Coordinates of C-alpha atoms in Angstrom, one line a residue:
M149 CA 89.8 77.4 203.1
D150 CA 93.4 76.6 203.7
S151 CA 93.3 74.1 200.9
I152 CA 91.8 76.6 198.5
S153 CA 94.4 79.2 199.6
S154 CA 97.3 76.9 199.1
N155 CA 96.0 75.9 195.6
I156 CA 95.7 79.5 194.6
K157 CA 99.2 80.2 195.8
R158 CA 100.5 77.2 193.9
V159 CA 98.8 78.3 190.7
I160 CA 100.2 81.9 191.0
K161 CA 103.7 80.6 191.8
S162 CA 103.7 78.2 188.8
N163 CA 102.2 80.8 186.4
T164 CA 104.0 83.9 187.5
I165 CA 105.5 84.9 184.1
F166 CA 102.1 84.3 182.4
L167 CA 100.3 86.5 184.8
V168 CA 103.0 89.2 184.4
L169 CA 102.6 88.9 180.6
I170 CA 98.8 89.5 181.0
A171 CA 99.5 92.5 183.3
V172 CA 102.0 94.0 180.9
M173 CA 99.7 93.6 177.9
L174 CA 96.8 95.3 179.8
L175 CA 99.2 98.1 180.9
F176 CA 100.3 98.7 177.4
Q177 CA 96.7 98.7 176.2
V178 CA 95.8 101.4 178.7
F179 CA 98.8 103.6 177.7
I180 CA 98.2 103.1 173.9
V181 CA 94.5 103.9 174.2
A182 CA 95.2 106.9 176.5
T183 CA 97.7 108.3 173.9
D184 CA 95.3 107.7 171.0
N185 CA 97.7 105.3 169.2
G186 CA 95.2 102.6 168.4
S187 CA 95.0 99.3 170.3
L188 CA 97.5 96.6 171.2
F189 CA 94.6 94.1 170.7
A190 CA 93.7 95.2 167.2
P191 CA 93.4 92.1 165.0
S192 CA 96.0 93.2 162.5
N193 CA 98.4 94.0 165.4
I194 CA 98.0 90.5 166.9
T195 CA 98.7 88.9 163.5
N196 CA 101.8 91.2 163.3
I197 CA 103.1 90.2 166.7
I198 CA 102.8 86.5 165.8
K199 CA 104.6 86.9 162.5
Q200 CA 107.3 89.3 163.8
N201 CA 108.2 87.0 166.7
S202 CA 108.0 83.6 165.0
Y203 CA 111.7 83.3 164.7
V204 CA 112.2 84.1 168.4
V205 CA 109.8 81.2 169.5
I206 CA 111.6 78.8 167.2
L207 CA 115.1 79.8 168.4
A208 CA 114.1 79.9 172.0
T209 CA 112.7 76.4 171.8
G210 CA 116.1 75.1 170.7
M211 CA 118.1 77.4 173.1
L212 CA 116.1 76.0 176.0
L213 CA 117.6 72.6 175.4
C214 CA 121.1 74.0 175.4
I215 CA 120.4 75.9 178.7
L216 CA 118.9 72.8 180.3
T217 CA 122.3 71.1 180.0
G218 CA 123.9 73.3 182.6
G219 CA 123.2 77.0 181.7
N220 CA 125.0 76.7 178.4
I221 CA 124.0 79.0 175.5
D222 CA 124.6 79.1 171.7
L223 CA 125.9 82.5 170.6
S224 CA 126.0 81.5 166.9
V225 CA 122.3 81.2 166.1
G226 CA 122.0 84.6 164.6
S227 CA 125.0 84.0 162.3
I228 CA 123.6 80.5 161.3
V229 CA 120.3 82.3 160.4
C230 CA 122.2 84.7 158.2
L231 CA 124.3 81.9 156.5
V232 CA 121.4 79.5 155.9
G233 CA 119.3 82.5 154.6
A234 CA 122.2 83.4 152.2
I235 CA 122.4 79.8 151.0
A236 CA 118.6 79.6 150.5
G237 CA 118.5 82.9 148.6
T238 CA 121.4 81.7 146.4
L239 CA 119.7 78.4 145.7
I240 CA 116.2 79.6 145.1
V241 CA 116.7 83.1 143.5
N242 CA 120.1 82.9 141.8
W243 CA 120.2 79.2 140.8
H244 CA 116.4 78.7 140.5
L245 CA 116.7 75.4 142.3
N246 CA 113.5 73.5 143.3
I247 CA 112.0 75.2 146.4
Y248 CA 111.5 72.0 148.4
L249 CA 114.9 70.6 147.5
S250 CA 116.4 74.0 148.5
I251 CA 114.6 73.9 151.9
F252 CA 115.9 70.3 152.5
L253 CA 119.5 71.3 151.7
C254 CA 119.2 74.3 154.0
L255 CA 118.0 72.1 156.9
I256 CA 120.9 69.7 156.2
V257 CA 123.3 72.6 156.4
G258 CA 121.8 73.7 159.7
I259 CA 122.1 70.2 161.1
L260 CA 125.7 69.9 160.0
I261 CA 126.6 73.2 161.6
G262 CA 125.0 72.2 164.8
A263 CA 126.8 68.8 164.7
W264 CA 130.1 70.7 164.1
H265 CA 129.5 72.7 167.3
G266 CA 128.3 69.5 169.2
L267 CA 131.5 67.7 168.2
W268 CA 133.8 70.2 169.8
I269 CA 131.6 70.8 172.8
A270 CA 130.5 67.2 173.6
F271 CA 133.5 65.1 172.6
I272 CA 136.5 67.5 172.7
H273 CA 135.0 69.2 175.7
I274 CA 135.7 72.8 174.7
P275 CA 133.4 75.2 176.6
P276 CA 130.2 76.0 174.6
F277 CA 130.7 79.7 175.0
I278 CA 134.0 79.5 173.1
V279 CA 132.8 77.1 170.4
T280 CA 129.7 79.1 169.6
L281 CA 131.5 82.5 169.9
A282 CA 133.9 81.1 167.2
G283 CA 130.9 79.9 165.2
M284 CA 129.2 83.4 165.5
L285 CA 132.3 84.9 163.7
L286 CA 132.9 82.0 161.3
W287 CA 129.3 81.6 160.0
R288 CA 128.7 85.3 159.7
G289 CA 131.9 85.6 157.7
I290 CA 131.0 82.8 155.3
A291 CA 127.5 84.3 154.9
L292 CA 129.0 87.7 153.9
I293 CA 131.3 85.9 151.4
I294 CA 128.4 84.2 149.8
L295 CA 126.3 87.3 149.6
N296 CA 129.3 89.5 148.7
G297 CA 127.8 92.3 150.8
L298 CA 124.6 92.3 148.7
T299 CA 121.0 91.5 149.4
I300 CA 119.3 88.7 147.5
S301 CA 115.6 89.5 146.7
P302 CA 112.7 89.0 146.0
M303 CA 111.8 85.5 146.9
P304 CA 109.4 83.6 144.6
D305 CA 105.7 83.9 145.5
S306 CA 105.5 80.1 145.8
Y307 CA 108.1 80.2 148.5
L308 CA 106.5 83.1 150.3
R309 CA 103.1 81.3 150.4
L310 CA 104.7 78.5 152.4
F311 CA 105.3 80.8 155.4
N312 CA 103.4 84.0 154.9
S313 CA 99.9 82.8 153.9
S314 CA 96.9 82.2 156.2
I315 CA 94.3 79.6 156.7
P316 CA 91.9 79.7 154.9
A317 CA 93.9 80.8 151.9
I318 CA 91.8 83.1 149.8
S319 CA 93.4 84.8 146.8
D320 CA 92.8 88.5 146.0
E321 CA 90.7 87.5 143.0
A322 CA 88.5 85.1 145.0
F323 CA 88.2 87.7 147.8
D324 CA 86.9 90.3 145.3
A325 CA 84.6 87.8 143.7
M326 CA 83.0 86.8 147.0
G327 CA 82.7 90.3 148.3
F328 CA 84.3 91.6 151.5
E329 CA 81.7 90.6 154.0
A330 CA 81.2 87.0 152.6
A331 CA 85.0 86.4 152.4
Q332 CA 85.6 87.8 155.9
S333 CA 82.7 85.7 157.3
R334 CA 84.3 82.6 155.8
I335 CA 87.7 83.4 157.2
Y336 CA 86.2 84.0 160.7
L337 CA 84.1 80.7 160.6
V338 CA 87.1 78.5 159.5
T339 CA 89.4 80.1 162.1
M340 CA 86.9 79.6 165.0
I341 CA 86.2 76.0 163.9
I342 CA 90.0 75.3 164.0
A343 CA 90.2 77.0 167.4
A344 CA 87.3 74.9 168.8
L345 CA 89.0 71.7 167.6
C346 CA 92.2 72.8 169.3
C347 CA 90.3 73.4 172.6
I348 CA 88.8 69.9 172.3
A349 CA 92.2 68.4 171.7
L350 CA 93.7 70.3 174.6
I351 CA 91.0 69.2 177.0
A352 CA 91.3 65.5 175.9
V353 CA 95.1 65.6 176.3
E354 CA 94.9 67.2 179.8
I355 CA 92.3 64.8 181.0
A356 CA 94.3 61.8 179.8
K357 CA 97.4 63.3 181.4
R358 CA 95.6 63.8 184.7
G359 CA 94.2 60.3 184.7
S360 CA 97.7 58.9 184.0
R361 CA 99.2 60.8 187.0
I362 CA 96.4 59.7 189.3
K363 CA 96.8 56.1 188.2
K364 CA 100.6 56.3 189.0
G365 CA 99.9 57.8 192.4
Y366 CA 101.2 61.3 191.7
E367 CA 99.9 64.4 193.3
V368 CA 97.5 66.4 191.1
E369 CA 95.6 69.7 191.5
S370 CA 92.0 69.7 192.7
K371 CA 89.2 69.2 190.2
A372 CA 88.1 72.8 190.6
M373 CA 91.6 74.1 189.8
F374 CA 91.9 71.7 186.9
V375 CA 88.6 72.7 185.3
G376 CA 89.4 76.4 185.9
K377 CA 92.8 76.0 184.1
L378 CA 91.1 74.3 181.1
V379 CA 88.4 77.0 181.0
V380 CA 91.1 79.8 181.0
L381 CA 93.3 78.2 178.4
S382 CA 90.3 77.5 176.1
A383 CA 89.1 81.1 176.5
I384 CA 92.5 82.4 175.6
I385 CA 92.6 80.2 172.4
L386 CA 89.1 81.3 171.4
L387 CA 90.0 85.0 172.1
I388 CA 93.1 84.9 170.0
A389 CA 91.2 83.0 167.2
N390 CA 88.5 85.7 167.4
L391 CA 91.1 88.4 166.8
L392 CA 92.8 86.5 164.0
G393 CA 89.5 85.6 162.4
N394 CA 88.7 89.3 162.2
D395 CA 91.9 89.9 160.2
S396 CA 93.3 87.5 157.6
G397 CA 92.8 84.2 159.4
L398 CA 95.2 81.7 161.0
P399 CA 98.8 82.4 160.0
V400 CA 100.6 79.4 158.6
I401 CA 103.6 80.3 160.6
L402 CA 101.5 80.0 163.8
V403 CA 100.7 76.4 162.8
L404 CA 104.4 75.7 162.3
M405 CA 105.3 77.2 165.7
A406 CA 102.5 75.2 167.4
V407 CA 103.8 71.9 165.9
I408 CA 107.4 72.7 167.0
V409 CA 106.3 73.7 170.5
A410 CA 104.1 70.6 170.8
I411 CA 106.9 68.2 169.7
Y412 CA 109.6 69.7 171.9
G413 CA 107.3 70.1 174.8
Y414 CA 106.4 66.4 174.6
Y415 CA 110.0 65.5 174.1
T416 CA 111.4 67.3 177.1
Q417 CA 108.6 66.3 179.5
N418 CA 107.5 62.8 178.4
T419 CA 110.5 61.0 177.0
V420 CA 113.6 59.5 178.6
P421 CA 116.1 61.3 176.3
G422 CA 114.3 64.6 177.1
R423 CA 114.6 64.0 180.8
Y424 CA 118.3 63.4 180.4
L425 CA 118.7 67.1 179.5
Y426 CA 117.3 68.0 182.9
A427 CA 119.5 65.3 184.6
L428 CA 122.6 66.7 182.9
G429 CA 121.8 70.2 184.0
G430 CA 120.9 69.2 187.5
N431 CA 124.0 67.2 188.3
A432 CA 126.3 66.1 185.4
K433 CA 128.4 63.8 187.5
A434 CA 125.4 62.0 189.0
A435 CA 123.8 61.7 185.6
K436 CA 127.0 60.1 184.1
L437 CA 127.3 57.7 187.1
S438 CA 123.6 56.7 186.5
G439 CA 124.4 55.6 183.0
V440 CA 123.4 58.7 181.0
N441 CA 125.6 59.3 178.0
T442 CA 126.2 62.9 178.8
D443 CA 128.3 63.6 175.8
R444 CA 125.6 62.3 173.4
V445 CA 123.0 64.4 175.2
M446 CA 125.1 67.5 174.8
F447 CA 125.8 66.6 171.1
F448 CA 122.1 66.3 170.5
A449 CA 121.3 69.7 172.1
Y450 CA 123.7 71.6 169.9
T451 CA 122.9 69.7 166.7
N452 CA 119.2 70.4 167.3
M453 CA 120.0 74.0 167.8
G454 CA 121.6 74.2 164.4
F455 CA 118.5 72.5 162.9
L456 CA 116.1 75.0 164.5
S457 CA 118.3 77.9 163.5
A458 CA 117.9 76.7 159.9
V459 CA 114.1 76.6 160.3
A460 CA 114.2 80.1 161.7
A461 CA 116.3 81.3 158.7
L462 CA 113.7 79.9 156.2
V463 CA 111.0 81.7 158.1
C464 CA 113.0 85.0 158.2
I465 CA 113.8 85.2 154.5
A466 CA 110.1 84.6 153.8
R467 CA 109.1 87.3 156.4
F468 CA 111.5 89.9 154.9
N469 CA 111.3 88.6 151.3
S470 CA 115.1 88.7 151.1
A471 CA 118.4 87.3 152.3
A472 CA 120.5 90.2 153.7
P473 CA 124.0 90.4 155.2
T474 CA 122.4 91.9 158.4
A475 CA 120.0 89.1 158.9
G476 CA 120.1 87.4 162.3
T477 CA 121.7 90.3 164.1
N478 CA 121.2 89.9 167.9
Y479 CA 118.8 87.0 167.4
E480 CA 120.8 84.9 169.9
M481 CA 120.1 87.6 172.5
D482 CA 116.4 87.5 171.9
A483 CA 116.3 83.7 172.2
I484 CA 118.5 83.6 175.4
S485 CA 116.4 86.4 177.0
S486 CA 113.1 84.6 176.2
C487 CA 114.3 81.4 177.9
F488 CA 115.5 83.2 181.1
I489 CA 112.4 85.4 181.3
G490 CA 110.3 82.2 180.7
G491 CA 111.7 80.6 183.9
A492 CA 114.8 78.7 182.7
S493 CA 117.5 78.6 185.3
A494 CA 120.9 80.2 184.5
Y495 CA 122.4 77.1 186.2
G496 CA 120.6 74.6 184.0
G497 CA 118.2 71.7 184.8
T498 CA 115.1 73.9 185.1
G499 CA 112.8 75.3 182.4
T500 CA 110.0 74.4 180.1
V501 CA 109.2 74.9 176.4
S502 CA 106.0 76.6 177.3
G503 CA 107.9 79.0 179.6
A504 CA 110.3 79.8 176.8
V505 CA 107.4 80.5 174.4
I506 CA 105.7 82.8 177.0
G507 CA 109.1 84.6 177.4
A508 CA 109.3 85.0 173.6
V509 CA 105.8 86.5 173.6
F510 CA 106.7 88.7 176.5
M511 CA 109.7 90.1 174.5
G512 CA 107.4 90.5 171.4
V513 CA 104.8 92.4 173.4
L514 CA 107.5 94.7 174.9
N515 CA 108.9 95.5 171.4
N516 CA 105.5 96.0 169.8
G517 CA 104.0 98.0 172.7
M518 CA 107.0 100.4 173.0
S519 CA 107.1 100.8 169.2
I520 CA 103.4 101.8 169.1
L521 CA 104.0 104.3 171.9
G522 CA 107.0 105.7 169.9
V523 CA 109.6 104.8 172.5
D524 CA 113.1 105.4 171.1
S525 CA 114.9 102.1 170.0
N526 CA 117.8 102.8 172.4
W527 CA 115.4 103.0 175.4
Q528 CA 113.8 99.7 174.1
R529 CA 117.1 98.0 174.4
A530 CA 117.7 99.4 177.8
V531 CA 114.3 98.1 179.0
K532 CA 114.8 94.6 177.6
G533 CA 118.2 94.4 179.2
L534 CA 116.8 95.4 182.6
V535 CA 114.0 92.9 182.2
L536 CA 116.5 90.1 181.5
L537 CA 118.6 91.1 184.5
L538 CA 115.5 91.0 186.8
A539 CA 114.5 87.6 185.4
V540 CA 117.9 86.1 186.2
L541 CA 118.0 87.9 189.6
F542 CA 114.7 86.3 190.5
D543 CA 116.1 82.9 189.6
V544 CA 119.2 83.4 191.7
M545 CA 117.3 84.7 194.7
S546 CA 114.8 81.8 194.5
K547 CA 117.7 79.3 194.5
R548 CA 119.3 81.0 197.5
K549 CA 116.0 80.9 199.4
K550 CA 115.6 77.2 198.7
S551 CA 119.1 76.5 199.8
G552 CA 118.7 78.6 203.0
K553 CA 121.7 80.8 202.2

């Protein structure tokens, strides 16, 4: 019994933010149904939450790497989104440049901007706060110069389909020809098949990971807890797929987010350069004495942040079908909040990509739930600010408890 109790406590402790997210979603559902405002779990609303918060997930993934290096942040990501969006709009809409070439050039711009920040931070050793604050002003100013205060729209349909379409992609003409029921059945079947394949892949990866840990002599959870975790995760995947299948199918942007999260999750947890990020945030001097090139690690973190900001910009202009001077406003705050709410330490060295994603979803659910309930936007900001403060307070108190102070 003691073993079971300790395992349950360990699971609750390691999944606190996830359990809080579930509780908040259920609470919003009760309030929304009670006030007769529909349902938080309506298929169309789940699709909307995914599309609305795609940029937050992408930016939070990059922001986590910066935070891991010692609690550092990047204040310029919103301005980079605006600038890259302005460049993309100019290239694609005004100059009619090839879409794929334009995307490539925009990604290069994002990498160069990130490298510019990384140069000053990593090699000149100017504090990240100062460099990225300057970048926030600089890149926003250049974006406004390019746009000349005007919005560039609309984006070509061929570009919008890259980010706004769903799997399976059924045109309006084909949808009408097949009939509503037949088309919807096809969408549901394909979505559930993809979800089932994802569950199989997840189970295979987790079993292989567990076997590797046992082989190396590491401590692992009990078989019952392991099986239970897989069952819960698979059920969540199938539940989300069921909701998406009853709407328009699997959003392409969800696939893009999944690829980014999988790549960076593997990089941070299973590669030597990824572990250097944690080493740098845990103890920079010790990491340097151990042979870690801390300047290069810091340079990579901020260069990567520029790249992911460019990806987020491409997603945003497709989402809004325009490149606007106000694009990217407060995006840096959403990304930073997601990381801290997801368990990243304000001191660096602690945090996971999955935690940052859960934090981003948490922020998205807060926004969506309060909007459905008709909560004033000013109150929404106040609530999000309070949630962020509580998340950081929890981190500080946990560290004090561990240190015995």
